[in-house]
Each structure stands twice: as C-alpha cells, then as structure tokens.
Tab-separated table of C-alpha atoms in Angstrom:
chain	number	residue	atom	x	y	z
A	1	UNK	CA	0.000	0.000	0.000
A	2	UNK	CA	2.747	2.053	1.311
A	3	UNK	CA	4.258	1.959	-2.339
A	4	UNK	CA	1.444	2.386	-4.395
A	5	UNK	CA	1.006	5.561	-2.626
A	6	UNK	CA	4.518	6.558	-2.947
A	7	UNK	CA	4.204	5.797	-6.898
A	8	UNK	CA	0.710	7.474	-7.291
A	9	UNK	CA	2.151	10.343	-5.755
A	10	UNK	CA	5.343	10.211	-7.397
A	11	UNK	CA	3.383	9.811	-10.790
A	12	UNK	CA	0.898	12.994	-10.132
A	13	UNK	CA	3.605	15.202	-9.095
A	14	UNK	CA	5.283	14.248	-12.627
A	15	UNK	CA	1.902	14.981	-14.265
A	16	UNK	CA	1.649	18.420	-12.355
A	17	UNK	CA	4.666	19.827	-11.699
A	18	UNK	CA	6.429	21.877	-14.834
A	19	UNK	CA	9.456	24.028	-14.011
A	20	UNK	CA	10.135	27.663	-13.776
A	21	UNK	CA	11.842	29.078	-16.830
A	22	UNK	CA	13.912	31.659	-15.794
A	23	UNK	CA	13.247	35.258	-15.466
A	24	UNK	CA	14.606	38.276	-18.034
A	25	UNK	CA	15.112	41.450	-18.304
A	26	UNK	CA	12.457	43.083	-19.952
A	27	UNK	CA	13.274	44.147	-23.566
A	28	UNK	CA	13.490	47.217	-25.067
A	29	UNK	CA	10.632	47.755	-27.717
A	30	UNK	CA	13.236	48.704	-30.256
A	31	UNK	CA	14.462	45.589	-30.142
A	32	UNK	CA	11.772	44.618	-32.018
A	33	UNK	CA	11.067	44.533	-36.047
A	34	UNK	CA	8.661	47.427	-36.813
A	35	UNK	CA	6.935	44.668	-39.413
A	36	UNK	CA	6.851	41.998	-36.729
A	37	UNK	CA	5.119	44.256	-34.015
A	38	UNK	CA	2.198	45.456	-36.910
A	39	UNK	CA	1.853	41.962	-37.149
A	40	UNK	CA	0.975	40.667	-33.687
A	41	UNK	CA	-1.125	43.684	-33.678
A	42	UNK	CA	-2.963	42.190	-36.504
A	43	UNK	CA	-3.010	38.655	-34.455
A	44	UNK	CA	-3.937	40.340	-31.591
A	45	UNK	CA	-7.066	41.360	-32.869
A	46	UNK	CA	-8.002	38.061	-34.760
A	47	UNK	CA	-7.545	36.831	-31.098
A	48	UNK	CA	-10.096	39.486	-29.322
A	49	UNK	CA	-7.079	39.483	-27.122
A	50	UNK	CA	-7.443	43.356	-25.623
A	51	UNK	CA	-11.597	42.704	-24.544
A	52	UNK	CA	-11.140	39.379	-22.615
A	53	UNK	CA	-7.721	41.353	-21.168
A	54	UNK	CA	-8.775	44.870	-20.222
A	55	UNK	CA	-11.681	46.122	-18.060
A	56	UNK	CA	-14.111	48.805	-18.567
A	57	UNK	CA	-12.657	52.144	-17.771
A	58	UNK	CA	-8.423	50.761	-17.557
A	59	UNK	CA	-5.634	50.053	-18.960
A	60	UNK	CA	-5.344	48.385	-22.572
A	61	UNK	CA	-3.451	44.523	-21.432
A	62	UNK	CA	-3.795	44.907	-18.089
A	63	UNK	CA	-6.097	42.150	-17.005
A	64	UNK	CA	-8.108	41.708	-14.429
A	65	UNK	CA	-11.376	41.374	-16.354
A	66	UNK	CA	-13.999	39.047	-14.309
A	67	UNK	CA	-14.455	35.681	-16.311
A	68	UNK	CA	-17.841	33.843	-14.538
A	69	UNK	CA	-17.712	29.829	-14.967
A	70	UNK	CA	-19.995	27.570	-13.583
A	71	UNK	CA	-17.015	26.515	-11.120
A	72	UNK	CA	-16.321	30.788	-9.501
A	73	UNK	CA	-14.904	33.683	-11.405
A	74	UNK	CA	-11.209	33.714	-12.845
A	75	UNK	CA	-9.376	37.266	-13.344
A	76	UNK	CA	-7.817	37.495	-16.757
A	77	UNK	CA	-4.386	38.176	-16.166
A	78	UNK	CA	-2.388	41.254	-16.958
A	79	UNK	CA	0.077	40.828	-20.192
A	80	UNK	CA	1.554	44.151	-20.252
A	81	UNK	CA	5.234	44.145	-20.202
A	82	UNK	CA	5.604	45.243	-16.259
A	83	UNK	CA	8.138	43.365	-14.743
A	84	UNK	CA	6.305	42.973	-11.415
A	85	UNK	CA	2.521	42.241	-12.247
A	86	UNK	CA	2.784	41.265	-16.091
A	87	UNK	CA	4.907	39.596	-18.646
A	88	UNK	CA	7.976	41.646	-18.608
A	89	UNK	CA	10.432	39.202	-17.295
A	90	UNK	CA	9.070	36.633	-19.896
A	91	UNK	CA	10.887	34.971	-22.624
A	92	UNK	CA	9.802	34.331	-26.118
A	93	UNK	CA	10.074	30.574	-24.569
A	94	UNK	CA	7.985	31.056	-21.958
A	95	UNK	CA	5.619	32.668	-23.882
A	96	UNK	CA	5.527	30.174	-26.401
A	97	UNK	CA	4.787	27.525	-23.273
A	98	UNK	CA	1.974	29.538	-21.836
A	99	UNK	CA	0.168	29.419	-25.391
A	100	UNK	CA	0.768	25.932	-26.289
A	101	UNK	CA	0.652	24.530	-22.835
A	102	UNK	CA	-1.108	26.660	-20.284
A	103	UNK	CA	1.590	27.292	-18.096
A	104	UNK	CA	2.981	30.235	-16.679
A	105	UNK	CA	7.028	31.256	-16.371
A	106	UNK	CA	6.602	30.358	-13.018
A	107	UNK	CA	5.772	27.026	-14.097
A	108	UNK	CA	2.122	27.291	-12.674
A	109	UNK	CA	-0.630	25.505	-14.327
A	110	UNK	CA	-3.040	28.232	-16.352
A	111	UNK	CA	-6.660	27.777	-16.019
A	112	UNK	CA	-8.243	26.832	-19.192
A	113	UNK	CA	-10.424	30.345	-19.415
A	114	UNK	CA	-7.315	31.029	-21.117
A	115	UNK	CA	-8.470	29.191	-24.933
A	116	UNK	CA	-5.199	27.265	-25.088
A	117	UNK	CA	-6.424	24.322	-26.010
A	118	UNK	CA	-7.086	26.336	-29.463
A	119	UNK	CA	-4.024	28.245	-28.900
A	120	UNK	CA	-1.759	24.668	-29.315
A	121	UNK	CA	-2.961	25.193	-32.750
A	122	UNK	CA	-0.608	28.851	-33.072
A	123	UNK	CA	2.918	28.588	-35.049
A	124	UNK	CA	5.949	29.731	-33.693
A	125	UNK	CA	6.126	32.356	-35.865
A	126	UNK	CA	2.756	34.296	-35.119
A	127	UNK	CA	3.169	33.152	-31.442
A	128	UNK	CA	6.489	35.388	-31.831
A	129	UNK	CA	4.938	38.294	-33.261
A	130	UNK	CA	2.313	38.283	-30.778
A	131	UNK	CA	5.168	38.475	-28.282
A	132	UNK	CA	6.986	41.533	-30.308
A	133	UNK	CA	3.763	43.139	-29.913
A	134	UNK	CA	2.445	42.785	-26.440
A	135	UNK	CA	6.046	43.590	-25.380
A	136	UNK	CA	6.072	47.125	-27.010
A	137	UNK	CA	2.689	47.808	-25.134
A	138	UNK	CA	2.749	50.290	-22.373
A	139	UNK	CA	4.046	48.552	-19.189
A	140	UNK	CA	0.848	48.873	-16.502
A	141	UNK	CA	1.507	48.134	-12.698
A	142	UNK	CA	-1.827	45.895	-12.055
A	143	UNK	CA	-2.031	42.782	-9.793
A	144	UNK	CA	-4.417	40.350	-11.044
A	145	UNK	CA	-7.444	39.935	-8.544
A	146	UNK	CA	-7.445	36.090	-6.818
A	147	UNK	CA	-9.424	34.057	-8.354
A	148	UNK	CA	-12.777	32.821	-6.694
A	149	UNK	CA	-12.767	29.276	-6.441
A	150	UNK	CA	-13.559	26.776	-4.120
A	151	UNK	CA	-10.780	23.572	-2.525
A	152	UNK	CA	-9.848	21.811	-4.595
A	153	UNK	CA	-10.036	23.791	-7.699
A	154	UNK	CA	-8.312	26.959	-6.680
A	155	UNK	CA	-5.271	24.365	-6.596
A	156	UNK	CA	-3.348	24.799	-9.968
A	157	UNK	CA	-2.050	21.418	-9.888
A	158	UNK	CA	-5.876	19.897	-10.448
A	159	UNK	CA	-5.820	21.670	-14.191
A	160	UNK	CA	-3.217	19.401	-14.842
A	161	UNK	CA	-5.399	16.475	-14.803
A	162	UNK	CA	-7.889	18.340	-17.192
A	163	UNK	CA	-5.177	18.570	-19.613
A	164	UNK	CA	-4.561	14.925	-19.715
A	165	UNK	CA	-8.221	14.630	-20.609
A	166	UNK	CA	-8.813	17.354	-22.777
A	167	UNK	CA	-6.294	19.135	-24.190
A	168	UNK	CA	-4.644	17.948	-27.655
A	169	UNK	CA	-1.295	19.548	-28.863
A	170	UNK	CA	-0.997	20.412	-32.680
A	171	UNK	CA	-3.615	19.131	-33.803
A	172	UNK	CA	-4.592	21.223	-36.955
A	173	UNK	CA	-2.930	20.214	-40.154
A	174	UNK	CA	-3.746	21.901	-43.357
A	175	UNK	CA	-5.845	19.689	-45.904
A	176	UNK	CA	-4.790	19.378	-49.127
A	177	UNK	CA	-7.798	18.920	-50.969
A	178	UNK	CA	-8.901	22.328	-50.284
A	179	UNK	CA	-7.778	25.532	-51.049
A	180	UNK	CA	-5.076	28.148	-49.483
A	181	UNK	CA	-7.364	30.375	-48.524
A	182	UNK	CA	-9.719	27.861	-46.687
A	183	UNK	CA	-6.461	26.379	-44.498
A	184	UNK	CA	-5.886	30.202	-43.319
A	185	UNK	CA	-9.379	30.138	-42.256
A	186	UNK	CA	-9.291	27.255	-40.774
A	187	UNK	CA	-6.321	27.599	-39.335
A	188	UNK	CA	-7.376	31.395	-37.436
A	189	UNK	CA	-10.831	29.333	-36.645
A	190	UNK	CA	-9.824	26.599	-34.686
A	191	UNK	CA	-6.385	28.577	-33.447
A	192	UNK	CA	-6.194	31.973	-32.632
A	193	UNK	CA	-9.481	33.451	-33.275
A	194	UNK	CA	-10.375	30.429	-30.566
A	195	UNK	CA	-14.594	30.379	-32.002
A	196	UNK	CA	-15.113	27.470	-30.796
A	197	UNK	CA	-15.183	28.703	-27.611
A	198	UNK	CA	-18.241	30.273	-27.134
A	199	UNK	CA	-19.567	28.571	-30.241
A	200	UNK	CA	-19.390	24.941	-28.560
A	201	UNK	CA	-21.015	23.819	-25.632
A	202	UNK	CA	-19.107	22.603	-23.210
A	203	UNK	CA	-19.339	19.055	-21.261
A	204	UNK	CA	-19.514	18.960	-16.913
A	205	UNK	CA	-15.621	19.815	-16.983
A	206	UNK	CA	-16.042	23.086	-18.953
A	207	UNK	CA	-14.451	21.541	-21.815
A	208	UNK	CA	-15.730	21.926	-25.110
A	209	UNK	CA	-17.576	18.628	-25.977
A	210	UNK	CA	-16.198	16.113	-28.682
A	211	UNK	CA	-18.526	15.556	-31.779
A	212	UNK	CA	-20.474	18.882	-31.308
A	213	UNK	CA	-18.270	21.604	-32.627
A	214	UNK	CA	-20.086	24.957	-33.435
A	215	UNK	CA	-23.242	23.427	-32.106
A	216	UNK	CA	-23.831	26.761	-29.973
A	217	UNK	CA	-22.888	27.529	-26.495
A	218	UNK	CA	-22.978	30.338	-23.458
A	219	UNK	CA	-20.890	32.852	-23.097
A	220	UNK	CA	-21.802	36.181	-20.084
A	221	UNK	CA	-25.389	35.747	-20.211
A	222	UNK	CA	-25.444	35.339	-23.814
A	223	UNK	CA	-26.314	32.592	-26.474
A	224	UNK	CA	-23.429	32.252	-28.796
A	225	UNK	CA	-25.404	30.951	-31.858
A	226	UNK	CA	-24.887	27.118	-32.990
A	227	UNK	CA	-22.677	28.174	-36.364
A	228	UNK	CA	-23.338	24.656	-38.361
A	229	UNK	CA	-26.073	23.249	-40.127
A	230	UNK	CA	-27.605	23.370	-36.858
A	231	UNK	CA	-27.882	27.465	-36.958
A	232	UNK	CA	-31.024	29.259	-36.077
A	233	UNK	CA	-30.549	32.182	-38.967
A	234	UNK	CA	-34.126	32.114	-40.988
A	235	UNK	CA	-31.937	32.906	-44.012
A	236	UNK	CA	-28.770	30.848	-44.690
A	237	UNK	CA	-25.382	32.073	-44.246
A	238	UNK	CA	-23.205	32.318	-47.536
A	239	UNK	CA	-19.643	33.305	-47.601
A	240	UNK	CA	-20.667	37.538	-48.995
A	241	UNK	CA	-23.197	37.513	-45.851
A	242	UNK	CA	-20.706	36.370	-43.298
A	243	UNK	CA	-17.504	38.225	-44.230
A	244	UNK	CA	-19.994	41.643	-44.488
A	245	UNK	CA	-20.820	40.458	-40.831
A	246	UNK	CA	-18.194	40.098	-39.503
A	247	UNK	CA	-16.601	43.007	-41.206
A	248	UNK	CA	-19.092	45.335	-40.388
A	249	UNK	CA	-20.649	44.060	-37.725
A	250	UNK	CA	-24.432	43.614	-39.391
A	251	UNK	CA	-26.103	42.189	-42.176
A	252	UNK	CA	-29.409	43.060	-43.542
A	253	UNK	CA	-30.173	39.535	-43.947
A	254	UNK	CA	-28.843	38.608	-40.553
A	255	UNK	CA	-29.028	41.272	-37.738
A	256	UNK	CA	-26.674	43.357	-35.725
A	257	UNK	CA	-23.791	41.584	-33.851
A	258	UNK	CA	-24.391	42.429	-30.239
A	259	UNK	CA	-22.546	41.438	-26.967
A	260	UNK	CA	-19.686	39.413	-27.215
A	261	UNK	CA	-19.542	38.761	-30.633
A	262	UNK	CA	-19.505	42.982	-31.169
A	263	UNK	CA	-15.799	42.582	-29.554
A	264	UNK	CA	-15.128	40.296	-32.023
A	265	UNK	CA	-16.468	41.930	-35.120
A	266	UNK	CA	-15.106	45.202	-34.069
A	267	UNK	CA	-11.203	44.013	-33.926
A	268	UNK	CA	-11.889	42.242	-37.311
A	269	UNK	CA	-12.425	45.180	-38.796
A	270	UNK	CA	-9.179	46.603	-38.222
A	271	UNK	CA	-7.219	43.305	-39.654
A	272	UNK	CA	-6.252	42.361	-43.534
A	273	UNK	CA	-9.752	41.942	-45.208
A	274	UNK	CA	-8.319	38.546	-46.594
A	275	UNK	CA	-7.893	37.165	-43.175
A	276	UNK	CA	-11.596	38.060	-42.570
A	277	UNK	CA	-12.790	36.597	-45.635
A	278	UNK	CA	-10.680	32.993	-45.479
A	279	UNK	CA	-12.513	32.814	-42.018
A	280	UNK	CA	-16.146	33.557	-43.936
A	281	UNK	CA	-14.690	30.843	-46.454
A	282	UNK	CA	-14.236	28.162	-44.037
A	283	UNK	CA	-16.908	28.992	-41.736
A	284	UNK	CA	-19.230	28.831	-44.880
A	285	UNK	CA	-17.802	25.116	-45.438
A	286	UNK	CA	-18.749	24.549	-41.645
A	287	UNK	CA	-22.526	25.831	-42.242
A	288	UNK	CA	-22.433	23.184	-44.459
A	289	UNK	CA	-24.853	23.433	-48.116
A	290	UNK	CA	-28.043	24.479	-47.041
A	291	UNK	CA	-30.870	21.562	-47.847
A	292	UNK	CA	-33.577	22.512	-50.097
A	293	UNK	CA	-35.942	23.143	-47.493
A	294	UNK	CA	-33.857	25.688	-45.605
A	295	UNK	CA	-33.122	27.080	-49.311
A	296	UNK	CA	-37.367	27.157	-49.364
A	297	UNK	CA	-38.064	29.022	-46.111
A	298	UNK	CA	-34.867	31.361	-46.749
A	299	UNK	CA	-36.371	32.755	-50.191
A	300	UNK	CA	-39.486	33.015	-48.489
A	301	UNK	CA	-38.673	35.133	-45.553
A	302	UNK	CA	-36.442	37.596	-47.594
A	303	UNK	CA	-39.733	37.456	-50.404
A	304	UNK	CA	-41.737	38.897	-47.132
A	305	UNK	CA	-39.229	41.061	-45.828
A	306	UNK	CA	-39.011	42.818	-48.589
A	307	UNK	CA	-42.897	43.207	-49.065
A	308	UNK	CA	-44.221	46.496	-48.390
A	309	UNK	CA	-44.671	46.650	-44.342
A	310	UNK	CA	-48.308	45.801	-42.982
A	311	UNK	CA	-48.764	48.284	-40.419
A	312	UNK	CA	-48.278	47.123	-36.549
A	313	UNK	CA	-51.457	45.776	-35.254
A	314	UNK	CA	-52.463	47.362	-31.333
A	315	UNK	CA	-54.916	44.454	-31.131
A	316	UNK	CA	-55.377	42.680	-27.354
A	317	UNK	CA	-52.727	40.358	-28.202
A	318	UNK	CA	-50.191	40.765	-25.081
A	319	UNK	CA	-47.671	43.072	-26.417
A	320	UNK	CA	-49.319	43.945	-29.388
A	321	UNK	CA	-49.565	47.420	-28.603
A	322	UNK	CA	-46.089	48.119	-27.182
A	323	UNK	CA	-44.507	46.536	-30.557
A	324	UNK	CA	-46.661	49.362	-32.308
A	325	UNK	CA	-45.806	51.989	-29.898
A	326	UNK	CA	-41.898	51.390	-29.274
A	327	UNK	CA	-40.632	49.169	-32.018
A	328	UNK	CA	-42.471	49.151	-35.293
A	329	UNK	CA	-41.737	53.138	-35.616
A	330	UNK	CA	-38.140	51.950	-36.804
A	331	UNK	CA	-38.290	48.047	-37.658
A	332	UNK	CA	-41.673	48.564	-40.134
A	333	UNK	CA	-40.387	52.140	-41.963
A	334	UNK	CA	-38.578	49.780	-44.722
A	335	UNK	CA	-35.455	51.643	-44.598
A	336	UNK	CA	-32.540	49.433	-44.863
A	337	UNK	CA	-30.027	48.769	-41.843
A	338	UNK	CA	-28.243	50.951	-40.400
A	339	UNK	CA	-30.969	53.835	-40.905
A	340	UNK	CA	-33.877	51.633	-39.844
A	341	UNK	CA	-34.500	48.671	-38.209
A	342	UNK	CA	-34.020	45.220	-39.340
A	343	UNK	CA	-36.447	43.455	-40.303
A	344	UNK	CA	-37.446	41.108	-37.243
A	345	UNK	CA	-38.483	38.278	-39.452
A	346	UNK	CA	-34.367	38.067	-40.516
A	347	UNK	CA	-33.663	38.398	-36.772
A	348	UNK	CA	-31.755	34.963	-36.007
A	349	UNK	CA	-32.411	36.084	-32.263
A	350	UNK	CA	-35.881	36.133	-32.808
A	351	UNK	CA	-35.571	32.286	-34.127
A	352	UNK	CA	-33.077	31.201	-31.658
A	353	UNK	CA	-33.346	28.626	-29.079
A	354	UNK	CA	-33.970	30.896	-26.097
A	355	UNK	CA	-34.916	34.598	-25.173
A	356	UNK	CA	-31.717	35.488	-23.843
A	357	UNK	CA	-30.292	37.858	-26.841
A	358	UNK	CA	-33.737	39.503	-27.329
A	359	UNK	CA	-33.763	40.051	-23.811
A	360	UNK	CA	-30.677	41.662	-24.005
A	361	UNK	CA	-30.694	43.740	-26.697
A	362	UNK	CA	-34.386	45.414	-25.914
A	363	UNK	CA	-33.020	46.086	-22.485
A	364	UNK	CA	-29.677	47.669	-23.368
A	365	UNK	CA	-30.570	48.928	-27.050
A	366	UNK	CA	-27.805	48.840	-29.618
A	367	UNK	CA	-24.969	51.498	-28.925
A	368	UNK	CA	-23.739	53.796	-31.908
A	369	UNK	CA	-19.755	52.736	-32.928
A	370	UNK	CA	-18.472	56.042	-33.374
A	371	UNK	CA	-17.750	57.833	-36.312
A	372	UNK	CA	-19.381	55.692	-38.159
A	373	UNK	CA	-22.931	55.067	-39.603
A	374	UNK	CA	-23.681	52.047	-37.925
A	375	UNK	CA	-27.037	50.543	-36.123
A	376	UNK	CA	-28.667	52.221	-33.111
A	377	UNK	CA	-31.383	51.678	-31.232
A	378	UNK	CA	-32.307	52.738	-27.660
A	379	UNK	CA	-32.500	50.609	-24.081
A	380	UNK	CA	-35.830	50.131	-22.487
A	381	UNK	CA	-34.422	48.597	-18.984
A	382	UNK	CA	-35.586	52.143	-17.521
A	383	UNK	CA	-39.132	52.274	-19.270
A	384	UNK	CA	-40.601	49.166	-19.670
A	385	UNK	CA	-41.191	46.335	-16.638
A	386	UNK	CA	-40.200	43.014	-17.016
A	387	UNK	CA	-44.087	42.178	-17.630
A	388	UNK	CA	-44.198	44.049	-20.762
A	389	UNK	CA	-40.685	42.997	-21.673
A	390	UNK	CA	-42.070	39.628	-21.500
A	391	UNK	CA	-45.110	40.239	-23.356
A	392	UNK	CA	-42.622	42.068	-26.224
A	393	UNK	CA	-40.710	39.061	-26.303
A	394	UNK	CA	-43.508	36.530	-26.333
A	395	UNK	CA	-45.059	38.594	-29.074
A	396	UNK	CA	-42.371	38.707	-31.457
A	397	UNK	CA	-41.539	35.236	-30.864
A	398	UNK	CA	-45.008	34.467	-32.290
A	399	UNK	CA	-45.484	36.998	-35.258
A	400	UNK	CA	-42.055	36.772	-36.587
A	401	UNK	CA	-40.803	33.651	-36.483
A	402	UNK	CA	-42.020	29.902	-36.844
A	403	UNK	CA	-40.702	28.336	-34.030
A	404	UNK	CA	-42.480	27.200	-30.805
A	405	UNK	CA	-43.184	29.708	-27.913
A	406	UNK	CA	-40.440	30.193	-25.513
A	407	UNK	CA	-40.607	29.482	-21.657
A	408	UNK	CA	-38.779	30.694	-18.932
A	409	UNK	CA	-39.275	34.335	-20.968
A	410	UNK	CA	-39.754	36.189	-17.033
A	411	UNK	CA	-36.816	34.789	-15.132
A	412	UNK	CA	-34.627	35.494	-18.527
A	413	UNK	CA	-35.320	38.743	-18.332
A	414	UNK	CA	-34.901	39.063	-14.647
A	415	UNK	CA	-31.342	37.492	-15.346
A	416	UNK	CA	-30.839	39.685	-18.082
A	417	UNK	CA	-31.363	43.076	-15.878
A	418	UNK	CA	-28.899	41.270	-13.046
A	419	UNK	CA	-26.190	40.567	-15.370
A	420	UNK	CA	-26.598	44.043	-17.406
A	421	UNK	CA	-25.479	45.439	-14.260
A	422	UNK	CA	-22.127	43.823	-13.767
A	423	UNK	CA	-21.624	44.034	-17.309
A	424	UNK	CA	-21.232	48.315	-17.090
A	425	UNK	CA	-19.034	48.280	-14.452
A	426	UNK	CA	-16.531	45.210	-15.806
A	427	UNK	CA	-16.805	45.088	-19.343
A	428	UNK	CA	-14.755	46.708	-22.026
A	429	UNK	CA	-16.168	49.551	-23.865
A	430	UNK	CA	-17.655	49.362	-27.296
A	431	UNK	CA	-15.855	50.331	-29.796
A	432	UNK	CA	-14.317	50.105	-33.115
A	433	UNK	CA	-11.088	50.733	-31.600
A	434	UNK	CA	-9.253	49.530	-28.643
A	435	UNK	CA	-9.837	50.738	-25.187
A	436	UNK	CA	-6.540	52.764	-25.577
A	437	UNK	CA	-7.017	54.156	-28.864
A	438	UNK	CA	-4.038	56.048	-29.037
A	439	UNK	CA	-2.059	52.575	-29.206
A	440	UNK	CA	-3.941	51.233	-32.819
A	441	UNK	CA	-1.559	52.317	-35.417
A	442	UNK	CA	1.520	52.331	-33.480
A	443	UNK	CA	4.243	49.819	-33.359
C-alpha cells in the first residue's frame, strides 16, 4: 500500500509539476522589427485578445477582467510588459509555453479560461509576433485579482489532470484537398481566433464537448449561436453575408452583432480583409450546403421582408400594442439597416433557441460605434417592466418567427437586468477601436 502511494504520488507530481523558466530582463521595444510588431497587432485582434484582457474604464493589457464559470470567477491576467505584475520578465520561450501549454514562467498551471487548447494550434512564428507586440505595449503596474474558487479547484495542480483529458497539442494540419485560402481560415478558426469557444457547448468539466463543434454555447449571459447546419438564422449564411458580418458588424439579412460577438467583429475590422474573408470561407464550409428546405423558407422570408410593411397591429394580443408603440416606428419604416430597423423576421435572435439575446438587446438597445454610420437603437431597462418585456418578447416570438413559444421568458429577463449590471461596471467599452485608442496604429 505504502508503495502504491509513494508511486501514485510520485506519478501525479510528474503529471503536475512543470518548471520555472527563468526570469529576463524586460526588452526594449526597439528591439523589435517594426513589421513583426504590426503583425501581432494584426493577431492580436483576430484573437479578441485586448476585450477578454482589459476592463471597462483601464488600462489596454492589463487584465483583471472578471471571467464567470460555472465553477467561480477567474481574473484574466495582466500581459503588459511590467516586470512585477505582467509579462515583462518573460521569454519568447515562456511565452511560447503559456500558449501551447497553459503554463505560466513560473511554471504554474493556467486555467483553461485562457483558450489554449485552441491556442496549441498557433505557429511559432505568429506566437512570436504576438510576443513583439504585447512587449512594445505600455508597461501597466496591475495585480491580477485572486481568483474565486472553491478547494480543490483553486489548486493549480488539479488543471493538470484536465489537460490529460482534454487538451490535444498540434492538432490542426492543413488539408490538401482544399484551397489556401480555406487552411488560413481554418487555421485562425480553430487557433487563434479560438470560435469554438463560445460557439461549442461545453461538457460537466467546462471543456468543449467532442462531436459537437459549433453546435452553440454560453458565453456572459449570452447565447453564442450554434454556427453549423444546426444554426437558427431564418436565411442561410453564404460566404458575402458572413464576411460583411463580420466586417461590419451587421447584415441586412442577418441582424446586428451584439454582446460578445460585437468585440469580435469590431477588432476584425481593423485586420487584412483577406484574413476576414478565409474565415467567412471556411466557416461557410462549416454551415455546411443548405438543404432545399432551408433554401425554401430562406427565399421566403427575404420574399416577405421585402414586401411592403403591414402596419403594426395594437390588437389585445399581449404586447401587441407596445410593438406598435416602441418598435415598429423603426423596424416597419422599410429603410434598410443601419438607418432603420431590421427586419425582425431576418432576426436569427428572434428564431433562436432561447430569449436570452432579445432580452438583451431590448433592455440595453444597440450602442452607436463612433464615427461611423452604424445601427442604433435605444435601451428600455428604464421604461418598460419586465411584464411588458415579456409580453414584447412573447409577441415577437409568435409573429415573426415559426418556431415554438419560448418558456422561462420572465426569469430570462430578470437574469438579463442582473447581469446588465455587472456588465457596465466590468466590461470593455464598445468600440471600433481599442480601449486605448491612441495605441492602434503604433508599433
């Protein structure tokens, strides 16, 4: 007994433990190639790195950004080049390790909020001009908040036996049967740009599970939207409608990209346009050929979007009348998107498999990016109750789309107003720029 406890113990410690690499001085940014620096800065943005890695109101890198899981809340760590409370005294080695491996320079085990299970997927090379770039960055003094977690998971060690289950080193491999710019879509996908993530649901571990990729998951209160032949979108997706979406952030056969997925569009926009349209190409391949029948519906619901607009009926039907009063005034004027509404019957929220997004966005409304002419509608958390929220929801559910009635519609939205909350004071800003704007163009 006595020795199968020394060898079990002997052989967890060998899973666990991972040396320290050792510490460095930090470099000086003009160490650095120019050309290598504007490239992590590209890769940085394919990777939404700055809005899971800056809070509302602080500085760009410096971490500390609340992450809920269904196990506590893990602080995103700061990756600013300060030598005390970042990644100053990091090596391109150790950086390399922490991306492929999940482990720190100190040798500590990284919790897997941190995608690298996609992030095995990175090449040296970008991994390198990441590193050029982040180093550059403004050094910010910021200790990362402790994470809350309960015994035994606020143990690092214990990660290390989710990696022996879960996580899979190198895995992608271009395919030759397809075509250049599919394998750099792929490649971003299921590496850097890490969709999968909130895309996939996740098993009782929190890791994303095997044989359901893109089949939708949750991400802060939100439904990220199953993005296979599974999706909820009324029309189908094509490789035009998905790069425009994730270019510009809307669609007018699709909707408006709202809560997380704004983050993403809005760093895509700043990247090479090619980049952005090899991930449309593969996602495309993902969504699969729509069947005839989706084909069927599709042409159908753009033929009656683009009827003339019946006027909004202030029947008895619950939430008739609000519709009329608060909503149709934009969504039924026919103008196209971004100077009216979009049509609700294209609305792949309105179709989805729960309230939560439609909760969310009539609550909060649809901020304006600025400078630009982009979407905008206002919040009704302060003038309507969660009654007539409900009844909204219930009655848009039922007029434009042909799904079955949703339930649990009250306590969403009763969720929704908590978590709006938290969301102001910890999230990172909208915008089509980073939280430090002054840092975009500059190596």
């Amino acid at each position: 007994m006595a020795a199968l406890l020394i060898g079990g113990g002997a052989a967890a410690f060998a899973v666990a433990w991972r040396p320290a690499i050792a510490a460095i001085e930090p470099p000086a940014p003009k160490s650095f190639d120019p050309a290598l620096v504007k490239r992590g800065r590209d890769l940085a943005a394919l990777g939404n790195c700055t809005d899971c890695h800056t809070v509302r109101g602080g500085k760009t890198f410096a971490g500390g950004l609340p992450v809920p899981t269904p196990f506590g809340t893990i602080y995103s760590s700061n990756i600013t080049p300060d030598a005390d409370t970042g990644i100053g005294t990091w090596s391109q080695a150790a950086f390399r390790r922490a991306m492929r491996s999940g482990i720190n320079r100190e040798g500590q085990h990284l919790y897997p909020t941190f995608p690298y299970d996609h992030f095995t997927n990175v090449t040296d090379e970008d991994d390198d001009a990441l590193y050029a770039y982040l180093m550059t960055r403004p050094a910010v003094h910021a200790p990362t908040p402790a994470n809350q977690l309960s015994f035994p998971l606020d143990q690092r060690f214990v990660v290390a036996g989710w990696k022996l289950l879960f996580l899979r080193r190198g895995t992608y491999a271009p395919d030759s049967a397809q075509t250049a710019e599919w394998n750099r879509g792929a490649y971003l996908v299921e590496g850097l740009a890490h969709c999968g993530s909130c895309h996939t649901p996740r098993n009782a571990l929190g890791a994303e599970r095997a044989g359901a990729s893109f089949a939708g998951g949750d991400v802060d209160n939100w439904n990220a939207y199953a993005i296979n032949a599974r999706s909820p979108s009324p029309v189908p997706w094509d490789t035009a409608a998905l790069f425009s979406y994730l270019r510009q952030g809307w669609h007018p056969d699709h909707g408006v990209a709202r809560g997380p997925m704004a983050e993403v569009v809005s760093n895509l926009s700043s990247v090479d346009e090619r980049d952005v349209h090899a991930i449309a190409t593969y996602m495309t391949s993902v969504f699969g050929a729509p069947t005839p029948d989706q084909m069927r519906r599709g042409n159908e619901v753009l033929a009656k979007a683009k009827a003339p607009a019946v006027p909004a009926s202030q029947t008895e039907v619950p939430g008739a009348s609000i519709y009329a009063a608060a909503c149709a005034t934009c969504h039924e004027t026919g103008r196209p998107v971004p100077y009216g509404g979009v049509n609700l019957g294209l609305s792949t929220a309105i179709s989805g498999p729960d309230p939560r997004n439609v909760a969310n966005i009539v609550l909060s409304g649809i901020r304006p990016v600025e400078g630009e002419r982009s979407p905008i509608m206002p919040g009704f958390a302060n003038s309507m109750t969660n009654d007539q929220v409900a009844a909204v929801l219930n009655y848009l559910r039922s007029r434009f789309s042909n799904q079955p009635a949703w339930t649990g519609v009250e306590k969403t939205i009763e969720e929704a107003r908590r978590t709006q909350t938290v969301s102001l004071q910890t999230s990172p800003p909208p915008h089509n720029a980073p939280a430090d704007p002054t840092q975009r163009d500059k190596p």
